[in-house]
Amino acid sequence: MIRLVITNARIVTPEGSGALRGEAMGRISVIENGAVAADGEGRIVYAGPTAELPAQLLSEAETTVDAGGRVLLPGFVDSHTHLIFGGYRPDEFQWRLSGDTYMSIMERGGGIQSTVNATRTESARELADKAQWFLDRMSQMGVTTVEAKTGYGLDTATELKMLDAISMLAEKPGQRVGIVPTFLPAHAVPKEYKGRTAEYVDLMIREMLPAAKGKARFADIFTEKNVFEIEDSRRYLQAAKELGFDLKLHADEIVQLGGAELAAETGAVSADHLLHVSDQGIADMAEKGVVATLLPLTAFALREPYAPARKFIEAGCAVALATDLNPGSCFSGSIPLTIALACIYMHMSIEETITAITLNGAAAVGLAESIGSLEPGKQADMVLLEFDNYRMLPYYVGMNCVRSVYRGGRLVSDNRIR
Ligand code: NIG
Ligand code: FE
């Protein structure tokens, strides 16, 4: 069975089943007048020139779409989000605009802790329903896979409730976006453990990580001054690794602490944020193949300097781009603005940016073998743009160029105005 054939598309895709590093990030394949066919399982069975598409695939297709020469890209992978949360923090945003800092609000018991208070009062169902609203909007911007973190429970029951909410979303029939769960009990030290960070780390190691084993692919930590510093982070990450979690870190976001170096030392899949990374940290990540997940919307929203994307690429690192959608530091899931900021302020080329938000995003969530590029064998997660030129993506600043989105060969979002 052939579920879908798209013809007459300009196929624009990175290639491979792992992250592209350094200058390879800029190597994008362009197939003029291309076609993609997806089978009954939603897998790509053909991606190449329309002229060479086997006639049988076309005749067997349940649905055929003439792309009219428009750009067809792999679905976008948003590899760092805090999708599940209770409440909102608009007041805090205003305080920051008036000169307050993210960390001073957090140290006063606001910030993450205030979202924790709200999240503890909501059911898994309520949290999932709220997150679905965000997922729907992400889908319209071309996102076909999202990573979703816990981290607003900070006690075992609420952290597990967040994982339940994630799995409700992931298992929802016809879900428009694939979801990769990340366990983040180490997002902050909860108020119950104020001044007793090491004891909270003990609790996570003894109780929380074992309880989440098998329910989340990744374990993550906010490695930051006055949150979890290097020694506590190392202890947590080593325990998580022993339990079989793949590792991620919020590293060097607010101050330079050696988070990038620790990511390399512990064999993390990605280190994220990295606004204040050291040169040694970049070198270590390049050597160990840690994906640098850069989150320009957070730097923008916090009025912080952007992460040094060019230094990472020049050092031979793989860079991924993601939104960091969360109710605090960065209440935005805008893929169009992420692309624009990467190109305008982080000096990434549009080709590098496309790789960063597709194949390298897939690598950051451990899925580069099955998604992230338009090649036979991969899942047919695809974004059809309104335009025939992929350079429109950053040029149409902060605006959505997406016409329609396919996940597993099924139309999941259609932005055409009817
Ligand atoms: O990635 N820095 C830690 N975590 C989030 C912010 C979460 C929040 O403020 O609620 C981040 O920036
Ligand atoms: Fe984050």
CSV table of C-alpha atoms and ligand atoms in Angstrom, one decimal:
chain,number,residue,atom,x,y,z
A,1,MET,CA,0.0,0.0,0.0
A,2,ILE,CA,1.2,3.5,-0.9
A,3,ARG,CA,-0.3,6.1,1.4
A,4,LEU,CA,1.0,9.2,-0.2
A,5,VAL,CA,2.9,10.5,-3.3
A,6,ILE,CA,4.0,14.1,-3.6
A,7,THR,CA,5.3,15.1,-7.0
A,8,ASN,CA,6.7,18.2,-8.5
A,9,ALA,CA,8.4,19.4,-5.3
A,10,ARG,CA,11.7,21.0,-4.8
A,11,ILE,CA,13.1,18.6,-2.2
A,12,VAL,CA,15.5,20.2,0.2
A,13,THR,CA,17.1,18.0,2.8
A,14,PRO,CA,20.2,17.2,4.8
A,15,GLU,CA,21.3,13.5,4.4
A,16,GLY,CA,22.4,10.8,6.8
A,17,SER,CA,21.3,9.0,9.9
A,18,GLY,CA,23.4,10.9,12.4
A,19,ALA,CA,24.1,14.5,13.3
A,20,LEU,CA,26.0,16.6,10.7
A,21,ARG,CA,29.0,18.3,12.2
A,22,GLY,CA,30.9,21.5,11.4
A,23,GLU,CA,30.9,22.5,7.7
A,24,ALA,CA,28.9,19.4,6.7
A,25,MET,CA,25.9,21.2,8.3
A,26,GLY,CA,25.8,23.5,5.3
A,27,ARG,CA,25.6,20.6,2.8
A,28,ILE,CA,21.9,20.4,1.8
A,29,SER,CA,20.7,18.2,-1.0
A,30,VAL,CA,18.3,19.9,-3.5
A,31,ILE,CA,16.3,17.7,-5.9
A,32,GLU,CA,14.5,19.8,-8.5
A,33,ASN,CA,11.1,18.5,-9.6
A,34,GLY,CA,11.3,15.8,-7.0
A,35,ALA,CA,8.8,13.2,-5.7
A,36,VAL,CA,8.4,11.4,-2.4
A,37,ALA,CA,6.4,8.3,-1.8
A,38,ALA,CA,5.3,6.9,1.6
A,39,ASP,CA,4.1,3.4,2.2
A,40,GLY,CA,1.3,2.2,4.4
A,41,GLU,CA,3.5,2.3,7.5
A,42,GLY,CA,4.3,6.0,6.8
A,43,ARG,CA,7.8,5.3,5.7
A,44,ILE,CA,9.5,6.8,2.7
A,45,VAL,CA,10.0,4.3,-0.1
A,46,TYR,CA,11.1,6.8,-2.7
A,47,ALA,CA,12.7,10.2,-2.7
A,48,GLY,CA,14.1,11.4,-6.0
A,49,PRO,CA,13.3,13.0,-9.3
A,50,THR,CA,9.6,12.8,-10.3
A,51,ALA,CA,10.7,11.6,-13.7
A,52,GLU,CA,12.2,8.5,-12.2
A,53,LEU,CA,9.3,7.7,-9.8
A,54,PRO,CA,8.3,4.1,-10.4
A,55,ALA,CA,4.9,4.3,-12.2
A,56,GLN,CA,3.5,1.6,-9.9
A,57,LEU,CA,4.0,3.8,-6.8
A,58,LEU,CA,1.9,6.5,-8.4
A,59,SER,CA,-0.8,4.2,-9.6
A,60,GLU,CA,-1.1,2.6,-6.1
A,61,ALA,CA,-1.1,5.8,-4.2
A,62,GLU,CA,-4.1,6.5,-2.0
A,63,THR,CA,-3.4,10.2,-2.1
A,64,THR,CA,-1.3,12.2,-4.6
A,65,VAL,CA,-0.3,15.8,-4.2
A,66,ASP,CA,1.2,18.1,-6.9
A,67,ALA,CA,3.5,20.4,-5.0
A,68,GLY,CA,3.5,23.0,-7.8
A,69,GLY,CA,7.3,23.4,-7.5
A,70,ARG,CA,7.2,24.3,-3.8
A,71,VAL,CA,9.9,23.4,-1.3
A,72,LEU,CA,9.5,20.1,0.6
A,73,LEU,CA,11.5,19.8,3.8
A,74,PRO,CA,11.9,17.2,6.5
A,75,GLY,CA,9.5,17.9,9.4
A,76,PHE,CA,11.0,20.2,12.0
A,77,VAL,CA,12.2,18.6,15.3
A,78,ASP,CA,11.9,20.9,18.3
A,79,SER,CA,14.4,19.1,20.5
A,80,HIS,CA,14.1,21.2,23.7
A,81,THR,CA,10.7,22.2,25.2
A,82,HIS,CA,9.1,22.4,28.5
A,83,LEU,CA,5.7,21.6,26.9
A,84,ILE,CA,3.9,20.5,30.1
A,85,PHE,CA,3.2,23.1,32.8
A,86,GLY,CA,0.5,24.5,35.0
A,87,GLY,CA,-0.3,28.2,35.1
A,88,TYR,CA,1.5,31.2,33.4
A,89,ARG,CA,4.0,33.8,34.6
A,90,PRO,CA,3.1,37.1,32.9
A,91,ASP,CA,3.9,39.2,36.0
A,92,GLU,CA,7.4,37.8,36.1
A,93,PHE,CA,7.9,38.8,32.5
A,94,GLN,CA,6.9,42.4,33.3
A,95,TRP,CA,9.3,42.4,36.3
A,96,ARG,CA,12.1,41.3,34.0
A,97,LEU,CA,11.2,44.1,31.6
A,98,SER,CA,11.6,46.5,34.5
A,99,GLY,CA,15.1,45.3,35.3
A,100,ASP,CA,14.7,42.2,37.5
A,101,THR,CA,16.8,39.2,36.6
A,102,TYR,CA,15.7,35.6,35.9
A,103,MET,CA,17.9,34.3,38.7
A,104,SER,CA,16.9,36.9,41.3
A,105,ILE,CA,13.2,36.1,40.7
A,106,MET,CA,14.0,32.4,41.0
A,107,GLU,CA,16.0,32.9,44.2
A,108,ARG,CA,13.0,34.8,45.8
A,109,GLY,CA,10.8,31.6,45.3
A,110,GLY,CA,9.3,32.7,42.0
A,111,GLY,CA,10.4,31.4,38.6
A,112,ILE,CA,10.4,27.7,38.2
A,113,GLN,CA,9.0,27.2,41.7
A,114,SER,CA,5.9,29.2,40.9
A,115,THR,CA,5.1,27.0,37.9
A,116,VAL,CA,5.8,24.0,40.2
A,117,ASN,CA,3.1,25.2,42.6
A,118,ALA,CA,0.6,25.5,39.8
A,119,THR,CA,1.6,22.2,38.2
A,120,ARG,CA,1.1,20.3,41.4
A,121,THR,CA,-2.6,21.3,41.6
A,122,GLU,CA,-3.5,20.1,38.0
A,123,SER,CA,-4.3,16.6,36.9
A,124,ALA,CA,-2.4,14.8,34.2
A,125,ARG,CA,-5.4,15.2,31.9
A,126,GLU,CA,-5.6,18.9,32.5
A,127,LEU,CA,-1.9,19.3,31.8
A,128,ALA,CA,-2.1,17.2,28.6
A,129,ASP,CA,-5.1,19.1,27.3
A,130,LYS,CA,-3.3,22.4,27.8
A,131,ALA,CA,-0.2,21.1,26.1
A,132,GLN,CA,-2.2,19.9,23.1
A,133,TRP,CA,-3.1,23.5,22.4
A,134,PHE,CA,0.6,24.3,22.1
A,135,LEU,CA,1.3,21.1,20.1
A,136,ASP,CA,-1.4,22.1,17.5
A,137,ARG,CA,0.3,25.5,17.0
A,138,MET,CA,3.7,23.9,16.7
A,139,SER,CA,2.4,21.5,14.1
A,140,GLN,CA,1.1,24.5,12.0
A,141,MET,CA,4.7,25.8,12.1
A,142,GLY,CA,6.0,22.5,10.7
A,143,VAL,CA,7.0,20.7,13.9
A,144,THR,CA,6.5,16.9,13.5
A,145,THR,CA,8.6,15.8,16.6
A,146,VAL,CA,8.9,17.5,19.9
A,147,GLU,CA,10.9,16.7,23.0
A,148,ALA,CA,8.9,17.4,26.2
A,149,LYS,CA,10.5,17.7,29.6
A,150,THR,CA,9.1,17.2,33.1
A,151,GLY,CA,10.6,19.5,35.8
A,152,TYR,CA,7.6,21.3,37.2
A,153,GLY,CA,6.8,18.7,39.8
A,154,LEU,CA,10.1,18.4,41.8
A,155,ASP,CA,8.5,15.6,43.9
A,156,THR,CA,8.1,12.0,42.8
A,157,ALA,CA,4.3,12.0,42.4
A,158,THR,CA,4.1,15.2,40.3
A,159,GLU,CA,7.1,14.3,38.2
A,160,LEU,CA,5.5,11.0,37.3
A,161,LYS,CA,2.2,12.8,36.7
A,162,MET,CA,4.0,14.9,34.1
A,163,LEU,CA,5.3,11.8,32.5
A,164,ASP,CA,1.7,10.5,32.4
A,165,ALA,CA,0.6,13.7,30.7
A,166,ILE,CA,3.3,13.3,28.1
A,167,SER,CA,2.4,9.7,27.4
A,168,MET,CA,-1.3,10.6,27.1
A,169,LEU,CA,-0.3,13.0,24.4
A,170,ALA,CA,2.1,10.6,22.7
A,171,GLU,CA,-0.6,7.9,22.5
A,172,LYS,CA,-3.4,10.1,21.4
A,173,PRO,CA,-4.8,8.6,18.2
A,174,GLY,CA,-4.0,10.8,15.2
A,175,GLN,CA,-1.5,12.9,17.3
A,176,ARG,CA,0.0,15.5,14.9
A,177,VAL,CA,3.4,15.5,16.6
A,178,GLY,CA,5.7,12.8,17.8
A,179,ILE,CA,6.8,13.2,21.4
A,180,VAL,CA,10.1,12.3,23.1
A,181,PRO,CA,9.9,12.4,26.9
A,182,THR,CA,12.7,13.8,29.0
A,183,PHE,CA,12.8,13.4,32.8
A,184,LEU,CA,14.0,16.6,34.5
A,185,PRO,CA,13.4,16.4,38.3
A,186,ALA,CA,16.7,18.3,38.5
A,187,HIS,CA,15.1,21.5,37.1
A,188,ALA,CA,15.4,23.4,40.4
A,189,VAL,CA,15.8,22.6,44.1
A,190,PRO,CA,12.2,22.5,45.4
A,191,LYS,CA,11.2,24.8,48.3
A,192,GLU,CA,11.0,21.8,50.6
A,193,TYR,CA,14.7,21.2,50.2
A,194,LYS,CA,15.9,24.8,50.2
A,195,GLY,CA,19.5,24.9,51.4
A,196,ARG,CA,19.7,21.1,51.3
A,197,THR,CA,20.6,20.6,47.6
A,198,ALA,CA,22.7,17.5,48.3
A,199,GLU,CA,19.7,15.8,50.1
A,200,TYR,CA,17.5,16.5,47.1
A,201,VAL,CA,20.1,15.0,44.8
A,202,ASP,CA,20.1,12.0,47.0
A,203,LEU,CA,16.3,11.8,46.7
A,204,MET,CA,16.4,12.0,42.9
A,205,ILE,CA,19.0,9.3,42.8
A,206,ARG,CA,17.4,7.0,45.3
A,207,GLU,CA,13.7,7.4,44.4
A,208,MET,CA,12.9,9.7,41.4
A,209,LEU,CA,15.2,8.4,38.7
A,210,PRO,CA,14.4,4.7,39.4
A,211,ALA,CA,10.7,5.5,39.4
A,212,ALA,CA,11.0,7.1,35.9
A,213,LYS,CA,13.2,4.4,34.5
A,214,GLY,CA,11.7,3.1,31.2
A,215,LYS,CA,9.2,6.0,31.0
A,216,ALA,CA,11.6,8.7,29.6
A,217,ARG,CA,14.4,8.3,27.2
A,218,PHE,CA,16.5,11.2,28.5
A,219,ALA,CA,17.4,12.6,31.9
A,220,ASP,CA,18.2,16.3,32.0
A,221,ILE,CA,19.5,18.7,34.7
A,222,PHE,CA,19.8,22.5,35.1
A,223,THR,CA,23.5,22.8,35.8
A,224,GLU,CA,23.8,26.4,37.0
A,225,LYS,CA,25.4,28.5,39.7
A,226,ASN,CA,23.1,28.3,42.8
A,227,VAL,CA,21.0,25.6,41.3
A,228,PHE,CA,22.8,22.3,40.7
A,229,GLU,CA,26.5,22.9,40.5
A,230,ILE,CA,29.1,20.7,38.9
A,231,GLU,CA,29.6,18.1,41.7
A,232,ASP,CA,25.8,17.6,42.2
A,233,SER,CA,25.2,17.5,38.5
A,234,ARG,CA,27.9,14.9,38.0
A,235,ARG,CA,26.5,12.7,40.7
A,236,TYR,CA,22.9,12.9,39.2
A,237,LEU,CA,24.1,12.3,35.7
A,238,GLN,CA,26.2,9.3,36.5
A,239,ALA,CA,23.2,7.7,38.4
A,240,ALA,CA,20.9,8.5,35.5
A,241,LYS,CA,23.3,6.9,33.1
A,242,GLU,CA,23.7,3.8,35.2
A,243,LEU,CA,19.9,3.4,35.1
A,244,GLY,CA,19.9,3.6,31.3
A,245,PHE,CA,18.9,7.1,30.6
A,246,ASP,CA,20.5,9.1,27.8
A,247,LEU,CA,21.7,12.4,29.1
A,248,LYS,CA,21.0,16.1,28.4
A,249,LEU,CA,22.1,19.2,30.3
A,250,HIS,CA,21.0,22.8,30.6
A,251,ALA,CA,24.5,24.0,30.5
A,252,ASP,CA,26.2,27.4,30.8
A,253,GLU,CA,22.9,29.2,30.4
A,254,ILE,CA,23.2,32.1,32.9
A,255,VAL,CA,26.9,31.9,33.9
A,256,GLN,CA,29.9,29.9,32.7
A,257,LEU,CA,30.2,27.0,35.1
A,258,GLY,CA,31.7,24.1,33.1
A,259,GLY,CA,28.4,22.5,32.0
A,260,ALA,CA,29.6,21.9,28.5
A,261,GLU,CA,32.8,20.2,29.8
A,262,LEU,CA,30.6,18.0,32.1
A,263,ALA,CA,28.3,17.1,29.2
A,264,ALA,CA,31.4,15.8,27.3
A,265,GLU,CA,32.8,14.0,30.3
A,266,THR,CA,29.5,12.2,31.0
A,267,GLY,CA,28.9,11.3,27.4
A,268,ALA,CA,25.7,13.4,27.1
A,269,VAL,CA,23.7,13.3,23.8
A,270,SER,CA,23.3,17.1,24.0
A,271,ALA,CA,24.2,20.1,26.0
A,272,ASP,CA,21.7,22.9,25.6
A,273,HIS,CA,21.6,26.8,25.9
A,274,LEU,CA,25.4,27.3,26.1
A,275,LEU,CA,25.1,31.1,26.0
A,276,HIS,CA,28.2,31.4,28.2
A,277,VAL,CA,30.2,28.3,27.1
A,278,SER,CA,34.0,28.3,27.4
A,279,ASP,CA,36.3,27.6,24.5
A,280,GLN,CA,37.4,24.4,26.3
A,281,GLY,CA,33.7,23.4,26.6
A,282,ILE,CA,33.3,23.8,22.9
A,283,ALA,CA,36.5,21.8,22.2
A,284,ASP,CA,35.4,19.0,24.6
A,285,MET,CA,31.9,18.8,23.0
A,286,ALA,CA,33.4,18.6,19.5
A,287,GLU,CA,35.7,15.8,20.6
A,288,LYS,CA,33.0,13.7,22.2
A,289,GLY,CA,30.3,14.4,19.6
A,290,VAL,CA,27.9,16.1,22.0
A,291,VAL,CA,25.2,18.0,20.1
A,292,ALA,CA,25.1,21.7,20.9
A,293,THR,CA,21.4,22.6,21.1
A,294,LEU,CA,21.1,26.3,20.8
A,295,LEU,CA,17.9,28.2,21.8
A,296,PRO,CA,18.0,31.7,20.4
A,297,LEU,CA,14.4,32.5,21.5
A,298,THR,CA,15.6,32.3,25.2
A,299,ALA,CA,18.5,34.6,24.6
A,300,PHE,CA,16.2,37.0,22.9
A,301,ALA,CA,13.5,36.9,25.6
A,302,LEU,CA,16.1,37.3,28.4
A,303,ARG,CA,18.0,40.0,26.6
A,304,GLU,CA,21.1,37.8,26.8
A,305,PRO,CA,23.9,37.4,24.2
A,306,TYR,CA,23.3,34.6,21.7
A,307,ALA,CA,25.2,31.4,21.9
A,308,PRO,CA,28.3,31.3,19.7
A,309,ALA,CA,27.0,29.2,16.9
A,310,ARG,CA,29.8,29.9,14.5
A,311,LYS,CA,32.4,28.9,17.1
A,312,PHE,CA,30.7,25.5,17.6
A,313,ILE,CA,30.4,25.0,13.8
A,314,GLU,CA,34.0,26.0,13.2
A,315,ALA,CA,35.1,23.6,16.0
A,316,GLY,CA,33.4,20.7,14.2
A,317,CYS,CA,30.4,20.4,16.5
A,318,ALA,CA,26.9,19.5,15.5
A,319,VAL,CA,24.5,22.3,16.2
A,320,ALA,CA,20.7,21.8,16.7
A,321,LEU,CA,18.2,24.6,17.1
A,322,ALA,CA,15.1,24.4,19.3
A,323,THR,CA,12.6,26.7,20.9
A,324,ASP,CA,12.8,26.0,24.7
A,325,LEU,CA,9.1,26.7,24.9
A,326,ASN,CA,8.4,27.3,28.6
A,327,PRO,CA,6.2,29.6,30.8
A,328,GLY,CA,9.2,31.5,32.2
A,329,SER,CA,12.5,32.3,30.5
A,330,CYS,CA,11.0,31.8,27.0
A,331,PHE,CA,7.3,31.7,26.4
A,332,SER,CA,7.5,31.1,22.7
A,333,GLY,CA,7.5,28.1,20.4
A,334,SER,CA,8.0,30.1,17.3
A,335,ILE,CA,9.9,28.1,14.7
A,336,PRO,CA,9.9,31.1,12.2
A,337,LEU,CA,11.5,33.4,14.8
A,338,THR,CA,14.0,30.7,15.8
A,339,ILE,CA,15.1,30.5,12.2
A,340,ALA,CA,15.3,34.2,11.8
A,341,LEU,CA,17.3,34.8,14.9
A,342,ALA,CA,19.7,31.9,14.0
A,343,CYS,CA,20.4,33.5,10.6
A,344,ILE,CA,20.4,37.2,11.6
A,345,TYR,CA,22.1,37.2,15.0
A,346,MET,CA,23.9,33.8,15.2
A,347,HIS,CA,25.3,34.1,11.7
A,348,MET,CA,24.2,30.6,10.7
A,349,SER,CA,23.5,30.1,7.0
A,350,ILE,CA,20.0,29.1,6.1
A,351,GLU,CA,21.4,25.7,5.0
A,352,GLU,CA,23.0,25.2,8.4
A,353,THR,CA,19.8,26.3,10.1
A,354,ILE,CA,17.7,23.8,8.2
A,355,THR,CA,20.1,21.0,9.2
A,356,ALA,CA,20.0,22.2,12.8
A,357,ILE,CA,16.2,22.1,13.0
A,358,THR,CA,15.8,18.8,11.2
A,359,LEU,CA,18.5,16.1,11.2
A,360,ASN,CA,20.6,17.6,14.0
A,361,GLY,CA,17.4,18.1,16.1
A,362,ALA,CA,16.6,14.4,15.4
A,363,ALA,CA,20.1,13.4,16.6
A,364,ALA,CA,19.6,15.5,19.8
A,365,VAL,CA,16.6,13.3,20.6
A,366,GLY,CA,18.3,10.1,19.5
A,367,LEU,CA,16.1,9.6,16.4
A,368,ALA,CA,18.4,10.5,13.5
A,369,GLU,CA,18.0,7.0,12.1
A,370,SER,CA,14.3,7.3,11.7
A,371,ILE,CA,13.5,11.0,11.1
A,372,GLY,CA,15.2,14.3,10.2
A,373,SER,CA,15.8,13.9,6.5
A,374,LEU,CA,13.8,12.9,3.4
A,375,GLU,CA,15.4,9.6,2.5
A,376,PRO,CA,14.1,6.1,1.9
A,377,GLY,CA,13.6,4.2,5.1
A,378,LYS,CA,12.8,7.2,7.2
A,379,GLN,CA,9.4,8.3,8.4
A,380,ALA,CA,7.6,10.5,6.0
A,381,ASP,CA,7.5,13.6,8.2
A,382,MET,CA,7.4,16.5,5.8
A,383,VAL,CA,6.8,20.2,5.6
A,384,LEU,CA,5.6,21.8,2.3
A,385,LEU,CA,6.4,25.5,2.2
A,386,GLU,CA,4.2,28.1,0.5
A,387,PHE,CA,7.3,29.1,-1.6
A,388,ASP,CA,9.6,27.5,-4.2
A,389,ASN,CA,12.7,29.0,-2.5
A,390,TYR,CA,13.9,27.8,1.0
A,391,ARG,CA,15.7,31.1,1.4
A,392,MET,CA,12.3,32.6,2.1
A,393,LEU,CA,12.4,31.0,5.6
A,394,PRO,CA,14.6,33.7,7.4
A,395,TYR,CA,13.7,36.5,4.9
A,396,TYR,CA,10.0,36.4,5.8
A,397,VAL,CA,11.1,37.4,9.3
A,398,GLY,CA,9.2,35.6,12.1
A,399,MET,CA,6.4,34.6,9.7
A,400,ASN,CA,5.1,31.2,9.0
A,401,CYS,CA,6.0,30.0,5.5
A,402,VAL,CA,4.5,26.5,6.0
A,403,ARG,CA,1.6,25.5,3.7
A,404,SER,CA,1.0,21.9,4.9
A,405,VAL,CA,2.6,19.3,7.2
A,406,TYR,CA,2.7,15.5,6.9
A,407,ARG,CA,3.5,13.1,9.7
A,408,GLY,CA,4.0,9.5,8.6
A,409,GLY,CA,2.6,10.3,5.2
A,410,ARG,CA,-0.6,11.7,6.6
A,411,LEU,CA,-1.7,15.3,6.4
A,412,VAL,CA,-1.7,16.7,9.9
A,413,SER,CA,-1.8,20.5,9.3
A,414,ASP,CA,-3.0,22.5,6.4
A,415,ASN,CA,-2.6,26.3,6.6
A,416,ARG,CA,-4.2,27.1,3.3
A,417,ILE,CA,-7.0,29.6,3.8
A,418,ARG,CA,-10.2,28.2,2.4
B,1,NIG,O1,15.4,26.2,29.7
B,1,NIG,N1,16.7,27.2,32.8
B,1,NIG,C1,16.0,26.3,33.1
B,1,NIG,N2,14.9,25.9,32.5
B,1,NIG,C2,14.2,26.7,31.5
B,1,NIG,C3,13.3,27.7,32.1
B,1,NIG,C4,12.2,27.2,32.8
B,1,NIG,C5,11.3,28.2,33.5
B,1,NIG,O2,11.7,29.4,33.6
B,1,NIG,O3,10.2,27.8,33.8
B,1,NIG,C6,15.1,27.1,30.4
B,1,NIG,O4,15.4,28.3,30.2
B,2,FE,FE,15.0,24.5,29.0
